Tab-separated table of C-alpha atoms in Angstrom:
chain	number	residue	atom	x	y	z
A	1	MET	CA	-66.117	10.716	120.093
A	2	THR	CA	-65.919	9.944	123.806
A	3	VAL	CA	-64.865	6.402	124.549
A	4	PRO	CA	-67.309	4.825	127.028
A	5	LEU	CA	-65.887	4.092	130.454
A	6	LEU	CA	-66.743	0.407	130.043
A	7	VAL	CA	-64.406	0.119	127.082
A	8	ARG	CA	-61.613	2.016	128.795
A	9	LEU	CA	-61.880	-0.121	131.893
A	10	TYR	CA	-62.128	-3.544	130.368
A	11	VAL	CA	-60.550	-3.621	126.907
A	12	PRO	CA	-56.796	-4.255	127.234
A	13	GLU	CA	-56.149	-2.799	123.785
A	14	GLU	CA	-55.143	0.634	122.564
A	15	VAL	CA	-58.032	3.097	122.533
A	16	GLY	CA	-57.928	5.960	120.051
A	17	THR	CA	-57.718	8.868	122.478
A	18	PRO	CA	-55.429	11.897	122.172
A	19	MET	CA	-53.334	10.689	125.144
A	20	SER	CA	-52.805	7.175	123.688
A	21	ILE	CA	-54.188	5.729	126.883
A	22	LYS	CA	-54.537	1.968	127.147
A	23	ALA	CA	-56.609	0.020	129.618
A	24	ILE	CA	-54.935	-2.957	131.254
A	25	SER	CA	-56.188	-6.336	132.407
A	26	PRO	CA	-57.745	-6.901	135.857
A	27	LEU	CA	-54.614	-8.751	136.977
A	28	ASP	CA	-52.256	-5.971	135.883
A	29	ALA	CA	-54.588	-3.409	137.446
A	30	ALA	CA	-54.388	-5.326	140.732
A	31	PHE	CA	-50.582	-5.090	140.624
A	32	LEU	CA	-50.773	-1.293	140.363
A	33	LEU	CA	-53.464	-1.121	143.023
A	34	ILE	CA	-51.651	-3.029	145.763
A	35	GLU	CA	-48.198	-1.519	145.265
A	36	SER	CA	-46.787	0.618	148.074
A	37	ASP	CA	-43.404	2.012	149.131
A	38	ASP	CA	-43.018	-0.970	151.472
A	39	MET	CA	-44.030	-3.460	148.784
A	40	PRO	CA	-42.779	-2.387	145.332
A	41	TRP	CA	-44.303	-4.575	142.632
A	42	HIS	CA	-41.502	-4.910	140.106
A	43	ALA	CA	-39.774	-8.123	139.144
A	44	ALA	CA	-36.107	-8.126	138.229
A	45	LEU	CA	-33.392	-10.162	136.594
A	46	LEU	CA	-29.682	-10.118	137.426
A	47	MET	CA	-27.391	-11.095	134.546
A	48	LEU	CA	-23.703	-11.850	135.079
A	49	PHE	CA	-21.335	-11.405	132.129
A	50	THR	CA	-17.663	-12.124	131.491
A	51	LEU	CA	-16.014	-9.372	129.454
A	52	PRO	CA	-14.405	-10.236	126.103
A	53	ASP	CA	-10.642	-10.854	126.227
A	54	ASP	CA	-9.973	-7.658	124.276
A	55	ALA	CA	-12.364	-5.455	126.296
A	56	THR	CA	-11.094	-2.131	127.628
A	57	ALA	CA	-12.169	-0.163	130.702
A	58	SER	CA	-14.607	1.734	128.483
A	59	PHE	CA	-16.702	-1.356	127.572
A	60	VAL	CA	-19.676	-0.574	129.835
A	61	PRO	CA	-19.641	3.239	129.283
A	62	GLU	CA	-19.610	2.642	125.516
A	63	LEU	CA	-22.526	0.228	125.911
A	64	VAL	CA	-24.512	3.008	127.599
A	65	ASP	CA	-23.431	5.631	125.064
A	66	ARG	CA	-24.908	3.524	122.260
A	67	MET	CA	-28.256	3.593	124.070
A	68	ARG	CA	-28.345	7.379	123.941
A	69	GLY	CA	-29.600	9.036	120.808
A	70	PRO	CA	-32.786	9.111	118.747
A	71	HIS	CA	-34.006	5.666	119.792
A	72	LYS	CA	-37.754	5.165	120.017
A	73	PRO	CA	-38.845	2.888	122.874
A	74	VAL	CA	-41.221	0.042	122.086
A	75	SER	CA	-43.760	-1.826	124.197
A	76	PRO	CA	-43.567	-2.454	127.135
A	77	PHE	CA	-40.663	-0.032	127.610
A	78	ASN	CA	-42.794	2.887	126.401
A	79	LEU	CA	-45.631	2.373	128.909
A	80	ALA	CA	-46.118	4.547	132.003
A	81	PRO	CA	-49.079	4.946	134.378
A	82	ALA	CA	-51.567	7.220	132.644
A	83	TYR	CA	-51.881	9.463	135.692
A	84	ALA	CA	-48.638	9.799	137.671
A	85	LYS	CA	-50.413	11.215	140.730
A	86	LEU	CA	-52.866	8.294	140.702
A	87	PRO	CA	-50.750	5.375	139.454
A	88	GLN	CA	-53.248	2.896	140.922
A	89	LEU	CA	-55.738	3.581	138.121
A	90	PRO	CA	-55.958	0.745	135.542
A	91	PHE	CA	-54.560	2.723	132.613
A	92	VAL	CA	-51.169	3.200	131.004
A	93	ARG	CA	-50.011	5.741	128.440
A	94	GLU	CA	-47.533	5.400	125.613
A	95	VAL	CA	-44.524	7.703	125.347
A	96	ASP	CA	-42.410	8.420	122.274
A	97	THR	CA	-39.150	9.242	124.046
A	98	ILE	CA	-37.460	8.349	127.312
A	99	ASP	CA	-34.725	9.867	129.461
A	100	VAL	CA	-31.970	7.300	128.984
A	101	ASP	CA	-29.951	8.760	131.869
A	102	HIS	CA	-32.851	7.962	134.205
A	103	HIS	CA	-33.622	4.496	132.888
A	104	VAL	CA	-30.047	3.279	132.273
A	105	VAL	CA	-27.642	3.791	135.186
A	106	VAL	CA	-24.015	2.705	135.689
A	107	HIS	CA	-22.695	1.689	139.122
A	108	CYS	CA	-19.202	0.748	140.301
A	109	LEU	CA	-19.098	-2.100	142.786
A	110	PRO	CA	-17.043	-1.651	145.997
A	111	GLN	CA	-13.942	-3.813	146.153
A	112	PRO	CA	-13.188	-6.681	146.243
A	113	GLY	CA	-16.173	-6.944	143.893
A	114	GLY	CA	-17.359	-10.303	145.141
A	115	GLU	CA	-20.769	-11.891	145.608
A	116	ASP	CA	-21.389	-10.176	148.962
A	117	GLU	CA	-20.777	-6.710	147.519
A	118	LEU	CA	-22.916	-7.442	144.468
A	119	ASN	CA	-25.815	-8.861	146.471
A	120	SER	CA	-25.751	-5.819	148.761
A	121	VAL	CA	-26.038	-3.432	145.803
A	122	ILE	CA	-28.793	-5.520	144.196
A	123	GLY	CA	-30.748	-5.574	147.459
A	124	GLU	CA	-30.560	-1.782	147.638
A	125	LEU	CA	-31.645	-1.342	144.000
A	126	HIS	CA	-34.472	-3.839	144.402
A	127	SER	CA	-35.871	-1.972	147.411
A	128	ARG	CA	-36.587	1.194	145.413
A	129	ARG	CA	-40.004	1.675	143.864
A	130	LEU	CA	-40.115	2.584	140.171
A	131	ASP	CA	-41.017	6.192	139.318
A	132	PRO	CA	-44.722	6.288	138.260
A	133	SER	CA	-44.189	9.457	136.205
A	134	ARG	CA	-42.048	7.465	133.755
A	135	PRO	CA	-42.203	4.089	131.989
A	136	LEU	CA	-41.934	1.474	134.706
A	137	TRP	CA	-38.518	-0.076	134.089
A	138	GLU	CA	-34.815	0.474	134.794
A	139	LEU	CA	-31.566	-1.084	133.573
A	140	HIS	CA	-28.592	-0.941	135.951
A	141	LEU	CA	-25.120	-1.826	134.657
A	142	ILE	CA	-22.635	-2.692	137.394
A	143	GLU	CA	-18.860	-2.527	136.868
A	144	GLY	CA	-16.063	-3.644	139.153
A	145	LEU	CA	-16.929	-7.318	139.609
A	146	ALA	CA	-14.040	-9.652	140.272
A	147	ASP	CA	-12.751	-12.016	137.573
A	148	ASN	CA	-13.207	-9.595	134.661
A	149	ARG	CA	-17.000	-9.494	134.904
A	150	PHE	CA	-19.857	-7.012	134.965
A	151	ALA	CA	-23.552	-7.315	135.759
A	152	ALA	CA	-26.823	-6.035	134.354
A	153	PHE	CA	-29.858	-5.702	136.614
A	154	ILE	CA	-33.214	-5.148	134.901
A	155	LYS	CA	-36.289	-4.022	136.850
A	156	ILE	CA	-39.718	-3.962	135.218
A	157	HIS	CA	-43.141	-3.562	136.771
A	158	HIS	CA	-45.281	-6.692	136.860
A	159	SER	CA	-48.153	-4.777	135.244
A	160	LEU	CA	-45.996	-4.424	132.099
A	161	ALA	CA	-44.414	-7.865	131.832
A	162	ASP	CA	-44.390	-11.257	133.496
A	163	GLY	CA	-41.399	-13.569	133.717
A	164	VAL	CA	-42.065	-15.317	130.419
A	165	THR	CA	-42.468	-12.070	128.456
A	166	GLY	CA	-39.385	-10.576	130.059
A	167	MET	CA	-37.309	-13.638	129.240
A	168	ARG	CA	-38.471	-13.665	125.621
A	169	ARG	CA	-37.496	-10.009	125.235
A	170	LEU	CA	-34.103	-10.748	126.758
A	171	LEU	CA	-33.538	-13.519	124.225
A	172	GLN	CA	-34.286	-11.002	121.462
A	173	TRP	CA	-31.807	-8.504	122.938
A	174	LEU	CA	-28.853	-10.886	123.242
A	175	THR	CA	-27.285	-12.993	120.508
A	176	PRO	CA	-25.744	-16.491	120.278
A	177	ASN	CA	-22.948	-15.042	118.118
A	178	PRO	CA	-20.056	-13.529	120.123
A	179	ALA	CA	-18.789	-11.734	117.010
A	180	ALA	CA	-22.130	-10.168	116.057
A	181	ASP	CA	-22.605	-6.439	115.574
A	182	PRO	CA	-23.368	-4.454	118.763
A	183	CYS	CA	-26.798	-5.267	120.169
A	184	SER	CA	-29.628	-2.770	119.857
A	185	PRO	CA	-30.721	-1.021	123.075
A	186	LEU	CA	-32.965	-3.257	125.155
A	187	PHE	CA	-35.836	-0.771	125.080
A	188	THR	CA	-35.924	-0.794	121.256
A	189	VAL	CA	-36.268	-4.564	120.912
A	190	GLY	CA	-39.809	-4.992	119.655
A	191	PRO	CA	-42.150	-7.894	120.288
A	192	THR	CA	-42.944	-10.481	117.639
A	193	GLY	CA	-46.012	-12.658	117.290
A	194	ARG	CA	-49.249	-11.750	119.075
A	195	VAL	CA	-49.297	-8.142	120.360
A	196	ASP	CA	-51.900	-5.515	121.165
A	197	THR	CA	-53.384	-3.956	118.029
A	198	PRO	CA	-54.825	-0.447	117.704
A	199	VAL	CA	-58.615	-0.262	117.697
A	200	THR	CA	-61.132	2.438	116.958
A	201	PRO	CA	-63.734	3.323	119.587
A	202	ARG	CA	-66.402	1.454	117.597
A	203	ARG	CA	-64.251	-1.641	117.318
A	204	GLY	CA	-63.445	-1.177	120.993
A	205	LEU	CA	-67.156	-1.380	121.822
A	206	ARG	CA	-67.476	-4.624	119.894
A	207	ALA	CA	-64.395	-5.962	121.648
A	208	ALA	CA	-65.832	-4.915	125.004
A	209	ARG	CA	-69.096	-6.772	124.330
A	210	LYS	CA	-67.178	-9.889	123.311
A	211	GLN	CA	-64.977	-9.697	126.389
A	212	LEU	CA	-67.930	-9.170	128.709
A	213	ALA	CA	-69.645	-12.216	127.206
A	214	ALA	CA	-66.443	-14.219	127.528
A	215	ARG	CA	-66.036	-13.162	131.143
A	216	ALA	CA	-69.602	-14.114	131.920
A	217	THR	CA	-68.724	-17.584	130.658
A	218	ALA	CA	-65.493	-17.403	132.624
A	219	GLY	CA	-67.439	-16.541	135.760
A	220	HIS	CA	-69.526	-19.683	135.295
A	221	GLU	CA	-66.351	-21.741	134.799
A	222	LEU	CA	-64.783	-20.271	137.907
A	223	SER	CA	-67.856	-20.922	140.037
A	224	ARG	CA	-67.717	-24.575	138.963
A	225	THR	CA	-63.991	-24.647	139.706
A	226	ILE	CA	-64.515	-23.195	143.194
A	227	TYR	CA	-67.214	-25.777	143.864
A	228	GLU	CA	-64.896	-28.557	142.685
A	229	MET	CA	-62.077	-27.213	144.878
A	230	MET	CA	-64.343	-27.283	147.925
A	231	ARG	CA	-65.615	-30.766	147.075
A	232	ARG	CA	-62.125	-32.191	146.654
A	233	THR	CA	-60.839	-30.454	149.776
A	234	TYR	CA	-63.574	-31.792	152.019
A	235	ALA	CA	-63.330	-35.224	150.381
A	236	GLY	CA	-59.731	-35.413	151.591
A	237	GLN	CA	-58.191	-35.326	148.108
A	238	ALA	CA	-54.799	-33.721	147.415
A	239	LEU	CA	-56.072	-30.301	146.333
A	240	THR	CA	-54.337	-27.501	148.247
A	241	VAL	CA	-56.326	-24.283	148.603
A	242	PRO	CA	-55.262	-20.716	149.493
A	243	TYR	CA	-55.524	-19.146	152.957
A	244	ARG	CA	-54.614	-22.316	154.855
A	245	THR	CA	-50.884	-21.742	155.294
A	246	PRO	CA	-49.612	-21.606	158.897
A	247	LYS	CA	-48.019	-18.575	160.538
A	248	THR	CA	-44.225	-18.628	160.940
A	249	VAL	CA	-41.472	-16.390	162.313
A	250	TRP	CA	-41.687	-14.258	159.183
A	251	HIS	CA	-45.453	-13.646	159.270
A	252	GLY	CA	-46.465	-9.977	159.289
A	253	ARG	CA	-46.015	-6.680	157.540
A	254	ILE	CA	-42.754	-5.964	155.699
A	255	ASP	CA	-40.864	-2.790	154.836
A	256	SER	CA	-38.913	-1.952	151.686
A	257	ASP	CA	-35.510	-3.404	152.693
A	258	ARG	CA	-34.509	-6.308	150.440
A	259	SER	CA	-31.803	-8.965	150.386
A	260	ILE	CA	-31.036	-11.590	147.765
A	261	ALA	CA	-29.127	-14.832	147.445
A	262	TYR	CA	-28.848	-17.471	144.747
A	263	THR	CA	-27.589	-20.987	144.150
A	264	GLN	CA	-26.812	-22.707	140.849
A	265	PHE	CA	-27.072	-26.437	140.081
A	266	ASP	CA	-26.349	-28.649	137.105
A	267	LEU	CA	-29.696	-29.234	135.419
A	268	SER	CA	-28.831	-32.898	134.926
A	269	ARG	CA	-28.585	-33.381	138.688
A	270	LEU	CA	-32.208	-32.364	139.267
A	271	LYS	CA	-33.460	-34.241	136.208
A	272	ALA	CA	-31.757	-37.410	137.468
A	273	LEU	CA	-33.669	-37.089	140.744
A	274	ALA	CA	-36.938	-36.601	138.864
A	275	ASP	CA	-36.274	-39.759	136.836
A	276	ALA	CA	-35.252	-41.758	139.902
A	277	THR	CA	-38.372	-40.781	141.859
A	278	ASP	CA	-40.847	-40.889	138.946
A	279	THR	CA	-41.735	-37.223	139.429
A	280	LYS	CA	-41.619	-34.098	137.273
A	281	PHE	CA	-38.876	-31.508	137.216
A	282	SER	CA	-41.255	-28.950	138.742
A	283	ASP	CA	-41.866	-31.344	141.648
A	284	ILE	CA	-38.122	-31.466	142.321
A	285	ALA	CA	-37.932	-27.661	142.186
A	286	PHE	CA	-40.797	-27.321	144.687
A	287	TYR	CA	-39.230	-29.994	146.896
A	288	THR	CA	-35.863	-28.212	146.861
A	289	CYS	CA	-37.328	-24.854	147.861
A	290	GLY	CA	-39.745	-26.293	150.423
A	291	SER	CA	-37.029	-28.395	152.040
A	292	ALA	CA	-34.700	-25.390	152.286
A	293	LEU	CA	-37.473	-23.507	154.073
A	294	ARG	CA	-38.054	-26.458	156.412
A	295	THR	CA	-34.354	-26.400	157.334
A	296	TYR	CA	-34.466	-22.637	157.871
A	297	LEU	CA	-37.548	-22.856	160.097
A	298	ALA	CA	-35.960	-25.713	162.053
A	299	GLU	CA	-32.980	-23.453	162.773
A	300	HIS	CA	-35.473	-21.017	164.303
A	301	ALA	CA	-37.384	-23.786	166.136
A	302	ASP	CA	-40.468	-22.870	164.143
A	303	VAL	CA	-41.429	-25.801	161.885
A	304	PRO	CA	-45.257	-25.673	161.840
A	305	SER	CA	-47.278	-28.834	162.400
A	306	THR	CA	-49.194	-28.086	159.198
A	307	PRO	CA	-47.445	-27.573	155.844
A	308	LEU	CA	-46.373	-24.299	154.321
A	309	THR	CA	-48.004	-23.661	150.963
A	310	ALA	CA	-46.626	-21.929	147.886
A	311	GLY	CA	-48.520	-19.690	145.506
A	312	VAL	CA	-47.326	-20.610	142.023
A	313	PRO	CA	-48.006	-18.568	138.860
A	314	MET	CA	-48.430	-20.786	135.785
A	315	SER	CA	-47.893	-19.056	132.448
A	316	THR	CA	-50.841	-19.207	130.043
A	317	ARG	CA	-48.959	-17.759	127.063
A	318	ASP	CA	-48.407	-19.689	123.872
A	319	GLU	CA	-45.121	-19.308	122.018
A	320	ASN	CA	-46.463	-16.446	119.874
A	321	ASP	CA	-48.003	-14.380	122.680
A	322	ASN	CA	-45.807	-11.334	123.370
A	323	ARG	CA	-48.434	-8.933	124.643
A	324	PRO	CA	-47.394	-6.613	127.479
A	325	GLY	CA	-48.672	-7.303	130.972
A	326	SER	CA	-48.996	-10.547	132.874
A	327	ALA	CA	-50.754	-13.705	131.725
A	328	PHE	CA	-50.852	-16.587	134.160
A	329	GLY	CA	-53.095	-18.772	136.221
A	330	PHE	CA	-52.380	-19.369	139.883
A	331	ILE	CA	-52.164	-22.616	141.823
A	332	THR	CA	-51.416	-23.414	145.459
A	333	VAL	CA	-48.976	-26.254	146.191
A	334	ASP	CA	-48.474	-28.116	149.473
A	335	LEU	CA	-44.735	-27.969	150.311
A	336	ALA	CA	-45.050	-30.758	152.911
A	337	THR	CA	-42.716	-28.952	155.316
A	338	ASN	CA	-44.255	-30.937	158.183
A	339	ILE	CA	-42.924	-34.241	156.760
A	340	ALA	CA	-39.429	-35.303	157.846
A	341	ASP	CA	-38.704	-37.984	155.221
A	342	PRO	CA	-37.424	-36.394	151.961
A	343	ILE	CA	-38.988	-38.937	149.597
A	344	GLU	CA	-42.343	-38.865	151.355
A	345	ARG	CA	-42.172	-35.053	151.279
A	346	LEU	CA	-41.492	-35.115	147.525
A	347	GLN	CA	-44.351	-37.538	146.864
A	348	THR	CA	-46.799	-35.314	148.761
A	349	ILE	CA	-45.629	-32.279	146.797
A	350	ALA	CA	-45.980	-34.166	143.496
A	351	ARG	CA	-49.580	-35.167	144.272
A	352	SER	CA	-50.490	-31.609	145.230
A	353	ASN	CA	-48.817	-30.158	142.127
A	354	ALA	CA	-50.553	-32.627	139.789
A	355	THR	CA	-53.999	-32.026	141.293
A	356	ALA	CA	-53.679	-28.227	141.222
A	357	THR	CA	-52.369	-28.189	137.653
A	358	GLU	CA	-55.172	-30.472	136.477
A	359	GLN	CA	-57.750	-28.187	138.107
A	360	LEU	CA	-56.344	-25.146	136.286
A	361	SER	CA	-56.388	-26.943	132.928
A	362	HIS	CA	-60.205	-26.854	132.817
A	363	LEU	CA	-60.348	-23.058	132.476
A	364	SER	CA	-60.597	-21.227	129.143
A	365	GLU	CA	-58.448	-18.166	128.367
A	366	PRO	CA	-61.045	-15.676	129.728
A	367	GLY	CA	-61.325	-17.779	132.867
A	368	LEU	CA	-57.555	-17.752	133.284
A	369	VAL	CA	-57.566	-13.940	133.001
A	370	LEU	CA	-59.857	-13.671	136.021
A	371	GLN	CA	-58.700	-16.686	138.035
A	372	PRO	CA	-55.594	-15.153	139.703
A	373	VAL	CA	-57.570	-12.083	140.783
A	374	LEU	CA	-60.472	-14.088	142.198
A	375	ALA	CA	-58.277	-16.760	143.789
A	376	ASN	CA	-56.352	-14.075	145.655
A	377	GLY	CA	-59.265	-11.653	146.043
A	378	PRO	CA	-59.283	-11.310	149.863
A	379	MET	CA	-55.528	-10.729	149.937
A	380	ILE	CA	-55.648	-8.214	147.054
A	381	ALA	CA	-58.502	-6.301	148.701
A	382	ALA	CA	-56.709	-6.178	152.053
A	383	LEU	CA	-53.465	-5.006	150.438
A	384	ALA	CA	-55.271	-2.366	148.391
A	385	LEU	CA	-57.031	-1.075	151.511
A	386	ARG	CA	-53.723	-1.092	153.450
A	387	PHE	CA	-55.027	-3.386	156.185
A	388	GLY	CA	-51.479	-4.086	157.360
A	389	LYS	CA	-51.245	-6.935	159.855
A	390	ARG	CA	-54.838	-7.906	159.156
A	391	THR	CA	-53.952	-8.858	155.585
A	392	PRO	CA	-54.740	-12.582	155.186
A	393	ALA	CA	-51.901	-14.848	154.051
A	394	ALA	CA	-53.019	-16.721	150.932
A	395	PHE	CA	-49.787	-18.764	150.929
A	396	GLY	CA	-46.459	-18.958	152.745
A	397	LEU	CA	-44.412	-17.729	149.798
A	398	VAL	CA	-44.498	-17.325	146.022
A	399	MET	CA	-42.490	-19.739	143.867
A	400	SER	CA	-42.112	-19.845	140.100
A	401	ASN	CA	-40.127	-21.524	137.346
A	402	ILE	CA	-39.249	-19.512	134.227
A	403	PRO	CA	-37.942	-21.185	131.056
A	404	GLY	CA	-34.575	-19.727	130.107
A	405	PRO	CA	-32.269	-19.849	127.085
A	406	LYS	CA	-30.908	-23.230	126.030
A	407	VAL	CA	-27.908	-21.795	124.162
A	408	GLN	CA	-24.956	-19.620	125.132
A	409	LEU	CA	-25.743	-15.911	124.677
A	410	TYR	CA	-23.642	-12.755	124.386
A	411	LEU	CA	-24.008	-9.003	124.795
A	412	ASP	CA	-21.598	-7.190	122.477
A	413	GLY	CA	-19.198	-10.129	122.829
A	414	ALA	CA	-19.539	-10.427	126.620
A	415	ARG	CA	-20.523	-13.973	127.619
A	416	LEU	CA	-23.692	-14.439	129.689
A	417	ASP	CA	-22.697	-16.683	132.618
A	418	ALA	CA	-25.753	-16.629	134.871
A	419	LEU	CA	-29.354	-15.462	135.060
A	420	VAL	CA	-30.617	-14.771	138.576
A	421	PRO	CA	-34.350	-14.085	139.059
A	422	VAL	CA	-35.199	-11.485	141.725
A	423	SER	CA	-38.910	-11.182	142.389
A	424	VAL	CA	-41.463	-9.724	144.824
A	425	PRO	CA	-41.615	-10.310	148.609
A	426	MET	CA	-45.025	-9.550	150.119
A	427	HIS	CA	-46.676	-8.833	153.439
A	428	ASN	CA	-47.032	-12.188	155.271
A	429	SER	CA	-45.049	-13.849	152.453
A	430	PRO	CA	-41.644	-12.140	152.656
A	431	VAL	CA	-39.787	-14.876	150.750
A	432	ASN	CA	-39.907	-15.290	146.977
A	433	MET	CA	-38.088	-18.161	145.285
A	434	THR	CA	-37.794	-18.378	141.506
A	435	CYS	CA	-35.701	-20.639	139.289
A	436	ILE	CA	-34.475	-20.106	135.734
A	437	GLY	CA	-32.728	-22.572	133.461
A	438	HIS	CA	-29.750	-21.405	131.406
A	439	GLY	CA	-28.087	-23.927	129.131
A	440	ASP	CA	-27.160	-26.925	131.296
A	441	LYS	CA	-27.556	-24.978	134.572
A	442	ILE	CA	-30.474	-23.900	136.728
A	443	THR	CA	-30.330	-20.964	139.140
A	444	PHE	CA	-32.561	-20.541	142.186
A	445	GLY	CA	-32.960	-16.871	143.087
A	446	ILE	CA	-34.219	-15.880	146.536
A	447	ALA	CA	-35.536	-12.394	147.324
A	448	VAL	CA	-36.591	-11.562	150.879
A	449	ALA	CA	-37.744	-8.687	153.047
A	450	THR	CA	-34.585	-8.256	155.108
A	451	ARG	CA	-36.069	-7.373	158.488
A	452	LYS	CA	-38.325	-10.421	158.432
A	453	VAL	CA	-35.676	-12.757	156.990
A	454	PRO	CA	-32.268	-11.294	157.918
A	455	ASP	CA	-30.251	-14.397	157.016
A	456	VAL	CA	-31.239	-15.211	153.437
A	457	GLY	CA	-27.926	-17.002	152.905
A	458	HIS	CA	-29.137	-19.764	155.228
A	459	ILE	CA	-32.058	-20.448	152.885
A	460	ALA	CA	-29.675	-20.588	149.917
A	461	ALA	CA	-27.466	-23.078	151.770
A	462	GLY	CA	-30.555	-25.170	152.493
A	463	LEU	CA	-31.122	-25.695	148.761
A	464	GLU	CA	-27.926	-27.742	148.448
A	465	LYS	CA	-28.788	-29.669	151.613
A	466	ALA	CA	-32.214	-30.522	150.181
A	467	ILE	CA	-30.686	-32.010	147.027
A	468	VAL	CA	-28.047	-33.964	148.966
A	469	ASP	CA	-30.656	-35.365	151.377
A	470	LEU	CA	-32.819	-36.596	148.506
A	471	GLU	CA	-29.852	-38.071	146.626
A	472	ARG	CA	-28.877	-40.038	149.736
A	473	GLN	CA	-32.407	-41.327	150.256
A	474	VAL	CA	-32.676	-42.402	146.617
A	475	ALA	CA	-29.297	-44.170	146.806
A	476	ALA	CA	-30.256	-45.894	150.066
A	477	ARG	CA	-33.501	-47.222	148.579
A	478	LYS	CA	-31.657	-48.545	145.535
A	479	ALA	CA	-29.136	-50.290	147.757
A	480	ALA	CA	-31.793	-51.856	150.006
């Protein structure tokens, strides 16, 4: 029986075809569609480990050796574009085996094995597009770090996993027990909870009809939401909308070169500021990133008179949702980079964040599936059509906050010391800033297109300055 095109296009569930082809969601399809050599669309995570006291020089090679063998990959590590020569099509195929030597690679860091050497290697690895003829992920293990450490760098295409899914799979791979048996290979760690289920073509048709009806309802919801956005915007309320961010020194088309930097804070330090200013933790995170960008732009004499905005993905997954692909709504937050006073800047950000989040809360699940695609439609279309410099800027940068592990974790006895998010720079938005909590720490990871932002370390230094400035203002107000 031939599966109707409608089902194959719009049902993100397995369809019973000989090739085990699966359709993907509109959002995941957009990620495949807009990808190019200059703008790879994988997200990544850098993990820093301290070796066990009794570890030998063969620790990392033995870790890789255990990944070789008759291991069957599981979703999403078994998913590749259905048609390697046309990876933009909205289909993926399942594979039963993988080439471990392609997907798992060992590197030796140049001496002295410090942060500069590591960041240089990570920037190079992050610049390379994933091979569309294979499942869209790679695991790089990096030896030679100073202080008896090694690193793991995981790349996975955004059409296969978002930050929340990736983090949940990581938590399943690692263990809180340093003396536990060796961990299973990452690509064999299966999802739990809600996953895609196989369907017959007939059941697929029923699912397609239900989804089309749901998306018709979603379209009505979204039209009301767009109307409400316009009403609030023109009424002068605090709703920030896309495509109103100013141009800066980094505006324009990027190439594939990437650089990274990161800064770690005590979580309690940021929470204390949130309590002292009667704001949320996410407000403090947005303030910190926005203020660092304001400092950076001031160094280049390019602080715009209107505020930079951030595009912010907001996860829509519940705790049992481990389906492959991405699932998030999208809001735009005013970073108030045109405001000099730190507390006033934070208050403006908090109002914008609250209004945007409240607006998103009115959408049902089908509406949330379509909302990121429609909200960023002009930008997605321009990127897909390779319009280059004519691509509209929906926001100044992308920022996100991913929940991380609250307990200490280990990989075959090696202690996990830091999680550094490394995400996707874009044309006109060549800076991506993401934060991840880990125990009592939070790490801000910055990924940039190097030729547009050649001094990413200055942005990282601005994060600390932003926190210090706010702490001083809070202390001064208490003392007054």
